[in-house]
Amino acid sequence: MNRIAKESPEFRRLMFEEAGARKGIDPSLIEKDFWVCWTLKRIFEIDVLREHLIFKGGTSLSKVHNAIKRFSEDIDLTIGKELLGFTDKNDPNIISARKEREKTIDKMMAACSVYVNGDLANLISKSFAQVLADGWRLEPDASDADRQTLLFYYPLTLKVPDYISPAVKLEFGSKSDMWPSSISKITPYAAEFFPKSFDEPFCELKVLSASRTFWEKATILHQEAHRSNEKALPSRQSRHYYDLAMLSGTGVRKEALNDLSLLKRVVEHKQYFFRCGWAQYDKASPGTFRLMPGENRFAELRKDYDNMRIMMFEQPPSLDEIISCLEQLEKDINKL
């Protein structure tokens, strides 16, 4: 991938345009996908980071598990607590007293913020600068209140649609569980059409399992089902409904539904690390699990989903089809 990163802007532009035409999607998505993959490759090649990071989220579903047919532009990475010094007696998982545990989690989040904006940002910038000359920058995301996100403004050669950001968002965090995981590979879409142009067309990384992501997504929808009508739905939330519906059409559904111990672990972890009084995680179990949004949310979801369509690789299911799929999935979970 470094060979392409070092090529002239004109070379990259022509490659991305041709790959976009062949794949049938906006070439700017091909371009951003390349930089997403290149970014992951550079980060996971940093020795002090490799063993302490987990790749997860929607991008892992599309790039690693091939479970969804949408472009996912953000990189979601969990930093191992051990890298921040929160092990043994400082590990929040083994602290039984709630107040003490919450204080420790707050300290861990603060340490994560300092690390992301200091040592980690410096490591990544140094790695990028070994390959890229100019036309790029790495900076903190001012919109992240936790200050754990970096933005990589990559060397653009194509205009991006309004719904797409001209930067790769690197969302770091230390609160997420890193189990179960495996070593996998990802490849840029451009390499599928021009494999001989790439010196190394793949990136090897550690990724969270699809079944874990299934239950992570399901509990997000369970939380949203309990959101007060007075509270606005967060933007880009429709992706979670789409992702879970797509996952339920693969073998991941059976694997996840047969592993209720994993669901229990996900719920307990959220109760510990992502406390939310109105989420009713105590009901996120067979018999009382909820995936369906209230009908008053349909208009919000439909608008958000329509905005997301440019990121789809194939003719996507309608929101009504997604809701129907999730309605059946909710019934199946509650019969377990």
mmCIF file of C-alpha atoms in Angstrom:
data_model
loop_
_atom_site.group_PDB
_atom_site.id
_atom_site.type_symbol
_atom_site.label_atom_id
_atom_site.label_comp_id
_atom_site.label_asym_id
_atom_site.label_seq_id
_atom_site.Cartn_x
_atom_site.Cartn_y
_atom_site.Cartn_z
ATOM 1 C CA MET A 1 0.000 0.000 0.000
ATOM 2 C CA ASN A 2 2.907 2.354 0.620
ATOM 3 C CA ARG A 3 3.722 2.301 -3.082
ATOM 4 C CA ILE A 4 0.288 3.733 -3.926
ATOM 5 C CA ALA A 5 0.490 6.241 -1.072
ATOM 6 C CA LYS A 6 3.731 7.562 -2.575
ATOM 7 C CA GLU A 7 2.365 7.778 -6.127
ATOM 8 C CA SER A 8 1.411 11.087 -7.718
ATOM 9 C CA PRO A 9 -2.054 12.511 -6.983
ATOM 10 C CA GLU A 10 -2.929 12.090 -10.670
ATOM 11 C CA PHE A 11 -2.018 8.388 -10.597
ATOM 12 C CA ARG A 12 -4.139 7.779 -7.512
ATOM 13 C CA ARG A 13 -7.061 9.791 -8.865
ATOM 14 C CA LEU A 14 -7.179 7.771 -12.099
ATOM 15 C CA MET A 15 -6.922 4.493 -10.186
ATOM 16 C CA PHE A 16 -9.698 5.430 -7.769
ATOM 17 C CA GLU A 17 -11.966 6.664 -10.568
ATOM 18 C CA GLU A 18 -11.532 3.446 -12.541
ATOM 19 C CA ALA A 19 -12.020 1.243 -9.473
ATOM 20 C CA GLY A 20 -15.144 3.219 -8.555
ATOM 21 C CA ALA A 21 -16.542 2.751 -12.063
ATOM 22 C CA ARG A 22 -15.907 -0.994 -11.935
ATOM 23 C CA LYS A 23 -17.384 -1.396 -8.453
ATOM 24 C CA GLY A 24 -20.290 0.914 -9.207
ATOM 25 C CA ILE A 25 -19.760 3.363 -6.357
ATOM 26 C CA ASP A 26 -18.580 6.940 -5.985
ATOM 27 C CA PRO A 27 -14.788 6.959 -6.569
ATOM 28 C CA SER A 28 -14.300 9.153 -3.508
ATOM 29 C CA LEU A 29 -15.360 6.130 -1.432
ATOM 30 C CA ILE A 30 -12.658 4.053 -3.112
ATOM 31 C CA GLU A 31 -10.154 6.761 -2.259
ATOM 32 C CA LYS A 32 -11.198 6.989 1.380
ATOM 33 C CA ASP A 33 -11.281 3.207 1.708
ATOM 34 C CA PHE A 34 -7.675 3.093 0.552
ATOM 35 C CA TRP A 35 -6.636 5.567 3.233
ATOM 36 C CA VAL A 36 -8.663 3.711 5.889
ATOM 37 C CA CYS A 37 -6.771 0.506 5.055
ATOM 38 C CA TRP A 38 -3.421 2.283 4.782
ATOM 39 C CA THR A 39 -4.000 3.979 8.147
ATOM 40 C CA LEU A 40 -4.773 0.652 9.819
ATOM 41 C CA LYS A 41 -1.698 -0.907 8.252
ATOM 42 C CA ARG A 42 0.603 1.858 9.479
ATOM 43 C CA ILE A 43 -0.862 1.779 13.003
ATOM 44 C CA PHE A 44 -0.713 -2.009 13.395
ATOM 45 C CA GLU A 45 2.891 -2.002 12.183
ATOM 46 C CA ILE A 46 3.941 0.152 15.153
ATOM 47 C CA ASP A 47 5.626 -2.349 17.489
ATOM 48 C CA VAL A 48 4.549 -0.812 20.796
ATOM 49 C CA LEU A 49 0.897 -0.735 19.688
ATOM 50 C CA ARG A 50 0.327 -3.977 17.791
ATOM 51 C CA GLU A 51 -0.459 -6.224 20.759
ATOM 52 C CA HIS A 52 -2.567 -3.653 22.581
ATOM 53 C CA LEU A 53 -5.168 -2.677 19.968
ATOM 54 C CA ILE A 54 -8.414 -4.233 18.772
ATOM 55 C CA PHE A 55 -10.182 -3.195 15.560
ATOM 56 C CA LYS A 56 -13.968 -3.238 15.914
ATOM 57 C CA GLY A 57 -17.210 -1.589 14.792
ATOM 58 C CA GLY A 58 -18.938 -1.180 11.443
ATOM 59 C CA THR A 59 -15.748 -0.964 9.394
ATOM 60 C CA SER A 60 -14.681 -4.366 10.714
ATOM 61 C CA LEU A 61 -18.043 -5.802 9.633
ATOM 62 C CA SER A 62 -17.561 -4.636 6.050
ATOM 63 C CA LYS A 63 -13.795 -5.009 5.632
ATOM 64 C CA VAL A 64 -13.065 -8.140 7.680
ATOM 65 C CA HIS A 65 -16.280 -10.114 8.092
ATOM 66 C CA ASN A 66 -17.882 -9.058 4.778
ATOM 67 C CA ALA A 67 -21.208 -9.030 6.605
ATOM 68 C CA ILE A 68 -22.521 -5.643 5.456
ATOM 69 C CA LYS A 69 -22.623 -3.943 2.062
ATOM 70 C CA ARG A 70 -22.018 -0.372 3.071
ATOM 71 C CA PHE A 71 -18.986 1.849 3.187
ATOM 72 C CA SER A 72 -17.881 2.480 6.753
ATOM 73 C CA GLU A 73 -15.476 5.388 6.977
ATOM 74 C CA ASP A 74 -14.394 5.478 10.619
ATOM 75 C CA ILE A 75 -11.782 3.404 12.412
ATOM 76 C CA ASP A 76 -12.841 2.195 15.853
ATOM 77 C CA LEU A 77 -9.938 0.963 17.985
ATOM 78 C CA THR A 78 -9.832 -0.189 21.594
ATOM 79 C CA ILE A 79 -6.629 0.412 23.530
ATOM 80 C CA GLY A 80 -5.748 -2.304 26.034
ATOM 81 C CA LYS A 81 -5.990 -1.120 29.639
ATOM 82 C CA GLU A 82 -2.539 -2.545 30.288
ATOM 83 C CA LEU A 83 -0.990 0.009 27.926
ATOM 84 C CA LEU A 84 -2.388 2.760 30.150
ATOM 85 C CA GLY A 85 -1.263 1.131 33.387
ATOM 86 C CA PHE A 86 -4.673 -0.114 34.566
ATOM 87 C CA THR A 87 -3.893 -3.703 35.498
ATOM 88 C CA ASP A 88 -3.971 -5.822 38.646
ATOM 89 C CA LYS A 89 -5.506 -3.798 41.500
ATOM 90 C CA ASN A 90 -6.088 -0.846 39.148
ATOM 91 C CA ASP A 91 -8.156 -2.915 36.712
ATOM 92 C CA PRO A 92 -11.786 -1.662 36.908
ATOM 93 C CA ASN A 93 -13.011 -5.198 36.180
ATOM 94 C CA ILE A 94 -11.858 -6.483 39.563
ATOM 95 C CA ILE A 95 -13.002 -3.522 41.661
ATOM 96 C CA SER A 96 -16.268 -4.512 43.335
ATOM 97 C CA ALA A 97 -17.181 -1.208 45.008
ATOM 98 C CA ARG A 98 -19.184 0.797 42.471
ATOM 99 C CA LYS A 99 -17.977 4.279 43.413
ATOM 100 C CA GLU A 100 -14.342 3.213 43.483
ATOM 101 C CA ARG A 101 -14.775 1.429 40.147
ATOM 102 C CA GLU A 102 -16.362 4.505 38.563
ATOM 103 C CA LYS A 103 -13.537 6.720 39.834
ATOM 104 C CA THR A 104 -11.011 4.305 38.352
ATOM 105 C CA ILE A 105 -12.849 4.275 35.022
ATOM 106 C CA ASP A 106 -12.793 8.081 35.001
ATOM 107 C CA LYS A 107 -9.043 8.023 35.676
ATOM 108 C CA MET A 108 -8.569 5.485 32.892
ATOM 109 C CA MET A 109 -10.508 7.649 30.443
ATOM 110 C CA ALA A 110 -8.412 10.665 31.399
ATOM 111 C CA ALA A 111 -5.225 8.644 30.933
ATOM 112 C CA CYS A 112 -6.495 7.452 27.560
ATOM 113 C CA SER A 113 -7.138 11.034 26.471
ATOM 114 C CA VAL A 114 -3.632 12.112 27.477
ATOM 115 C CA TYR A 115 -2.118 9.123 25.678
ATOM 116 C CA VAL A 116 -4.137 9.596 22.474
ATOM 117 C CA ASN A 117 -3.303 13.279 22.189
ATOM 118 C CA GLY A 118 0.321 12.837 23.240
ATOM 119 C CA ASP A 119 2.390 9.699 22.731
ATOM 120 C CA LEU A 120 -0.064 7.945 20.422
ATOM 121 C CA ALA A 121 -0.559 10.933 18.116
ATOM 122 C CA ASN A 122 3.216 11.354 17.929
ATOM 123 C CA LEU A 123 3.761 7.678 17.094
ATOM 124 C CA ILE A 124 1.155 7.778 14.340
ATOM 125 C CA SER A 125 2.396 11.073 12.891
ATOM 126 C CA LYS A 126 5.956 9.752 12.794
ATOM 127 C CA SER A 127 4.806 6.590 11.024
ATOM 128 C CA PHE A 128 2.772 8.532 8.456
ATOM 129 C CA ALA A 129 5.608 10.986 7.794
ATOM 130 C CA GLN A 130 7.892 8.091 6.842
ATOM 131 C CA VAL A 131 5.724 7.563 3.758
ATOM 132 C CA LEU A 132 3.835 10.791 3.022
ATOM 133 C CA ALA A 133 5.476 14.055 2.050
ATOM 134 C CA ASP A 134 2.738 16.671 2.271
ATOM 135 C CA GLY A 135 -0.977 17.235 1.732
ATOM 136 C CA TRP A 136 -2.003 15.569 4.981
ATOM 137 C CA ARG A 137 -2.398 16.340 8.659
ATOM 138 C CA LEU A 138 -3.321 14.568 11.874
ATOM 139 C CA GLU A 139 -5.178 16.517 14.532
ATOM 140 C CA PRO A 140 -7.508 16.038 17.523
ATOM 141 C CA ASP A 141 -11.242 15.930 16.861
ATOM 142 C CA ALA A 142 -12.574 19.028 18.616
ATOM 143 C CA SER A 143 -16.107 17.587 18.601
ATOM 144 C CA ASP A 144 -15.138 14.651 20.841
ATOM 145 C CA ALA A 145 -15.844 15.667 24.435
ATOM 146 C CA ASP A 146 -13.727 12.751 25.705
ATOM 147 C CA ARG A 147 -10.747 13.890 23.594
ATOM 148 C CA GLN A 148 -9.967 10.356 22.428
ATOM 149 C CA THR A 149 -10.403 10.864 18.681
ATOM 150 C CA LEU A 150 -7.921 11.884 15.990
ATOM 151 C CA LEU A 151 -8.689 13.031 12.452
ATOM 152 C CA PHE A 152 -6.412 12.079 9.573
ATOM 153 C CA TYR A 153 -6.937 14.488 6.688
ATOM 154 C CA TYR A 154 -5.554 12.366 3.871
ATOM 155 C CA PRO A 155 -4.183 13.675 0.528
ATOM 156 C CA LEU A 156 -7.448 14.212 -1.366
ATOM 157 C CA THR A 157 -7.588 13.874 -5.135
ATOM 158 C CA LEU A 158 -11.390 13.661 -5.498
ATOM 159 C CA LYS A 159 -14.299 15.743 -4.239
ATOM 160 C CA VAL A 160 -16.219 14.039 -1.448
ATOM 161 C CA PRO A 161 -20.048 14.055 -1.169
ATOM 162 C CA ASP A 162 -21.628 16.046 1.660
ATOM 163 C CA TYR A 163 -22.334 12.931 3.740
ATOM 164 C CA ILE A 164 -18.670 11.851 3.635
ATOM 165 C CA SER A 165 -15.963 13.520 5.703
ATOM 166 C CA PRO A 166 -12.626 14.315 3.997
ATOM 167 C CA ALA A 167 -10.860 12.815 7.010
ATOM 168 C CA VAL A 168 -10.447 9.329 8.442
ATOM 169 C CA LYS A 169 -11.752 9.400 12.000
ATOM 170 C CA LEU A 170 -9.652 7.400 14.454
ATOM 171 C CA GLU A 171 -11.899 6.706 17.426
ATOM 172 C CA PHE A 172 -9.860 5.350 20.316
ATOM 173 C CA GLY A 173 -11.087 4.244 23.707
ATOM 174 C CA SER A 174 -10.143 1.997 26.597
ATOM 175 C CA LYS A 175 -13.511 0.999 28.052
ATOM 176 C CA SER A 176 -14.584 -1.624 25.505
ATOM 177 C CA ASP A 177 -14.046 -5.333 26.069
ATOM 178 C CA MET A 178 -11.471 -6.876 23.708
ATOM 179 C CA TRP A 179 -12.769 -10.476 23.804
ATOM 180 C CA PRO A 180 -13.213 -12.550 21.713
ATOM 181 C CA SER A 181 -10.887 -11.552 18.887
ATOM 182 C CA SER A 182 -8.799 -13.054 16.097
ATOM 183 C CA ILE A 183 -6.089 -12.100 13.599
ATOM 184 C CA SER A 184 -7.514 -11.131 10.203
ATOM 185 C CA LYS A 185 -6.611 -9.263 7.024
ATOM 186 C CA ILE A 186 -8.199 -6.403 5.106
ATOM 187 C CA THR A 187 -7.590 -5.229 1.547
ATOM 188 C CA PRO A 188 -8.443 -1.904 -0.141
ATOM 189 C CA TYR A 189 -11.143 -2.059 -2.809
ATOM 190 C CA ALA A 190 -8.692 -0.549 -5.307
ATOM 191 C CA ALA A 191 -6.404 -3.572 -4.854
ATOM 192 C CA GLU A 192 -9.214 -5.879 -5.977
ATOM 193 C CA PHE A 193 -9.054 -4.282 -9.423
ATOM 194 C CA PHE A 194 -5.351 -3.380 -9.612
ATOM 195 C CA PRO A 195 -3.546 -6.054 -7.553
ATOM 196 C CA LYS A 196 -0.281 -5.751 -9.490
ATOM 197 C CA SER A 197 0.002 -2.066 -8.602
ATOM 198 C CA PHE A 198 0.235 -2.873 -4.896
ATOM 199 C CA ASP A 199 3.409 -4.039 -3.184
ATOM 200 C CA GLU A 200 1.456 -5.209 -0.108
ATOM 201 C CA PRO A 201 -2.295 -5.207 -0.815
ATOM 202 C CA PHE A 202 -3.398 -6.298 2.655
ATOM 203 C CA CYS A 203 -3.152 -5.302 6.287
ATOM 204 C CA GLU A 204 -2.999 -7.813 9.132
ATOM 205 C CA LEU A 205 -4.667 -6.830 12.397
ATOM 206 C CA LYS A 206 -6.465 -8.069 15.485
ATOM 207 C CA VAL A 207 -10.237 -7.740 15.164
ATOM 208 C CA LEU A 208 -13.217 -8.221 17.472
ATOM 209 C CA SER A 209 -15.402 -11.218 16.609
ATOM 210 C CA ALA A 210 -18.557 -10.694 14.540
ATOM 211 C CA SER A 211 -20.717 -12.441 17.163
ATOM 212 C CA ARG A 212 -19.505 -9.983 19.795
ATOM 213 C CA THR A 213 -20.334 -7.097 17.444
ATOM 214 C CA PHE A 214 -23.785 -8.658 16.874
ATOM 215 C CA TRP A 215 -24.610 -8.381 20.577
ATOM 216 C CA GLU A 216 -22.953 -4.960 20.858
ATOM 217 C CA LYS A 217 -25.231 -3.693 18.075
ATOM 218 C CA ALA A 218 -28.276 -5.448 19.532
ATOM 219 C CA THR A 219 -27.777 -3.823 22.934
ATOM 220 C CA ILE A 220 -27.393 -0.426 21.251
ATOM 221 C CA LEU A 221 -30.848 -0.919 19.732
ATOM 222 C CA HIS A 222 -32.175 -2.135 23.088
ATOM 223 C CA GLN A 223 -30.914 1.093 24.621
ATOM 224 C CA GLU A 224 -32.448 3.203 21.843
ATOM 225 C CA ALA A 225 -35.788 1.449 22.273
ATOM 226 C CA HIS A 226 -35.883 2.881 25.797
ATOM 227 C CA ARG A 227 -34.818 6.408 24.859
ATOM 228 C CA SER A 228 -37.317 9.020 26.038
ATOM 229 C CA ASN A 229 -39.460 10.584 23.326
ATOM 230 C CA GLU A 230 -38.194 13.972 24.486
ATOM 231 C CA LYS A 231 -34.610 13.013 23.601
ATOM 232 C CA ALA A 232 -33.536 13.366 19.971
ATOM 233 C CA LEU A 233 -32.139 10.336 18.190
ATOM 234 C CA PRO A 234 -28.352 10.643 17.673
ATOM 235 C CA SER A 235 -27.285 11.238 14.073
ATOM 236 C CA ARG A 236 -26.211 8.312 11.880
ATOM 237 C CA GLN A 237 -28.029 5.898 14.160
ATOM 238 C CA SER A 238 -29.748 4.094 11.286
ATOM 239 C CA ARG A 239 -26.464 2.319 10.494
ATOM 240 C CA HIS A 240 -26.863 0.189 13.630
ATOM 241 C CA TYR A 241 -30.308 -0.984 12.512
ATOM 242 C CA TYR A 242 -28.962 -1.760 9.038
ATOM 243 C CA ASP A 243 -25.866 -3.523 10.376
ATOM 244 C CA LEU A 244 -27.784 -5.785 12.744
ATOM 245 C CA ALA A 245 -30.339 -6.652 10.059
ATOM 246 C CA MET A 246 -27.514 -7.583 7.678
ATOM 247 C CA LEU A 247 -25.729 -9.607 10.351
ATOM 248 C CA SER A 248 -28.937 -11.502 11.052
ATOM 249 C CA GLY A 249 -28.894 -12.692 7.433
ATOM 250 C CA THR A 250 -25.525 -14.415 7.886
ATOM 251 C CA GLY A 251 -24.186 -17.317 9.905
ATOM 252 C CA VAL A 252 -23.285 -14.835 12.629
ATOM 253 C CA ARG A 253 -26.939 -14.817 13.724
ATOM 254 C CA LYS A 254 -26.934 -18.514 14.634
ATOM 255 C CA GLU A 255 -23.511 -18.252 16.259
ATOM 256 C CA ALA A 256 -24.612 -15.305 18.399
ATOM 257 C CA LEU A 257 -28.017 -16.707 19.380
ATOM 258 C CA ASN A 258 -26.324 -19.926 20.469
ATOM 259 C CA ASP A 259 -23.994 -17.994 22.759
ATOM 260 C CA LEU A 260 -26.107 -16.310 25.416
ATOM 261 C CA SER A 261 -23.089 -16.270 27.722
ATOM 262 C CA LEU A 262 -21.558 -13.741 25.322
ATOM 263 C CA LEU A 263 -24.724 -11.623 25.485
ATOM 264 C CA LYS A 264 -24.507 -11.736 29.279
ATOM 265 C CA ARG A 265 -20.877 -10.622 29.134
ATOM 266 C CA VAL A 266 -21.745 -7.721 26.796
ATOM 267 C CA VAL A 267 -24.581 -6.565 29.060
ATOM 268 C CA GLU A 268 -22.508 -6.809 32.242
ATOM 269 C CA HIS A 269 -19.676 -4.896 30.601
ATOM 270 C CA LYS A 270 -22.018 -2.098 29.546
ATOM 271 C CA GLN A 271 -23.508 -1.945 33.041
ATOM 272 C CA TYR A 272 -19.979 -1.535 34.413
ATOM 273 C CA PHE A 273 -18.364 0.739 31.837
ATOM 274 C CA PHE A 274 -21.214 2.455 29.960
ATOM 275 C CA ARG A 275 -23.777 3.130 32.661
ATOM 276 C CA CYS A 276 -27.021 4.606 31.367
ATOM 277 C CA GLY A 277 -29.945 4.885 33.739
ATOM 278 C CA TRP A 278 -32.663 4.750 31.100
ATOM 279 C CA ALA A 279 -31.126 2.001 28.898
ATOM 280 C CA GLN A 280 -32.639 -0.782 31.049
ATOM 281 C CA TYR A 281 -29.769 -3.165 30.367
ATOM 282 C CA ASP A 282 -31.168 -5.416 33.086
ATOM 283 C CA LYS A 283 -33.914 -6.292 30.580
ATOM 284 C CA ALA A 284 -31.484 -7.030 27.728
ATOM 285 C CA SER A 285 -32.049 -10.767 27.951
ATOM 286 C CA PRO A 286 -34.416 -13.319 26.393
ATOM 287 C CA GLY A 287 -38.011 -12.525 27.275
ATOM 288 C CA THR A 288 -37.596 -8.758 27.616
ATOM 289 C CA PHE A 289 -35.109 -7.841 24.880
ATOM 290 C CA ARG A 290 -36.115 -4.941 22.622
ATOM 291 C CA LEU A 291 -34.814 -4.055 19.179
ATOM 292 C CA MET A 292 -37.779 -2.221 17.721
ATOM 293 C CA PRO A 293 -37.782 1.576 17.794
ATOM 294 C CA GLY A 294 -40.973 3.398 18.682
ATOM 295 C CA GLU A 295 -43.086 4.397 15.685
ATOM 296 C CA ASN A 296 -42.386 8.035 16.539
ATOM 297 C CA ARG A 297 -38.733 7.378 15.567
ATOM 298 C CA PHE A 298 -39.475 6.095 12.063
ATOM 299 C CA ALA A 299 -39.367 9.520 10.393
ATOM 300 C CA GLU A 300 -35.985 10.329 11.985
ATOM 301 C CA LEU A 301 -34.573 6.948 11.043
ATOM 302 C CA ARG A 302 -35.914 7.160 7.489
ATOM 303 C CA LYS A 303 -34.277 10.544 6.901
ATOM 304 C CA ASP A 304 -30.989 9.370 8.372
ATOM 305 C CA TYR A 305 -31.112 6.141 6.350
ATOM 306 C CA ASP A 306 -31.792 8.030 3.119
ATOM 307 C CA ASN A 307 -28.688 10.137 3.760
ATOM 308 C CA MET A 308 -26.661 6.957 4.208
ATOM 309 C CA ARG A 309 -27.631 5.426 0.851
ATOM 310 C CA ILE A 310 -24.651 6.916 -0.982
ATOM 311 C CA MET A 311 -22.487 4.634 1.162
ATOM 312 C CA MET A 312 -24.215 1.451 -0.036
ATOM 313 C CA PHE A 313 -22.473 -0.821 -2.534
ATOM 314 C CA GLU A 314 -25.602 -2.592 -3.704
ATOM 315 C CA GLN A 315 -29.310 -1.842 -3.785
ATOM 316 C CA PRO A 316 -29.946 -1.631 -0.038
ATOM 317 C CA PRO A 317 -33.008 -3.009 1.720
ATOM 318 C CA SER A 318 -35.681 -0.463 2.513
ATOM 319 C CA LEU A 319 -36.039 0.751 6.076
ATOM 320 C CA ASP A 320 -39.354 -1.109 6.233
ATOM 321 C CA GLU A 321 -37.559 -4.339 5.301
ATOM 322 C CA ILE A 322 -34.928 -3.683 7.961
ATOM 323 C CA ILE A 323 -37.587 -3.055 10.603
ATOM 324 C CA SER A 324 -39.425 -6.229 9.574
ATOM 325 C CA CYS A 325 -36.209 -8.239 9.876
ATOM 326 C CA LEU A 326 -35.455 -6.816 13.306
ATOM 327 C CA GLU A 327 -39.014 -7.429 14.463
ATOM 328 C CA GLN A 328 -38.558 -11.135 13.711
ATOM 329 C CA LEU A 329 -35.107 -11.159 15.289
ATOM 330 C CA GLU A 330 -36.516 -9.600 18.453
ATOM 331 C CA LYS A 331 -39.138 -12.362 18.628
ATOM 332 C CA ASP A 332 -36.488 -15.045 18.101
ATOM 333 C CA ILE A 333 -34.253 -13.641 20.848
ATOM 334 C CA ASN A 334 -37.154 -13.496 23.283
ATOM 335 C CA LYS A 335 -38.017 -17.146 22.593
ATOM 336 C CA LEU A 336 -34.556 -18.368 23.612
#
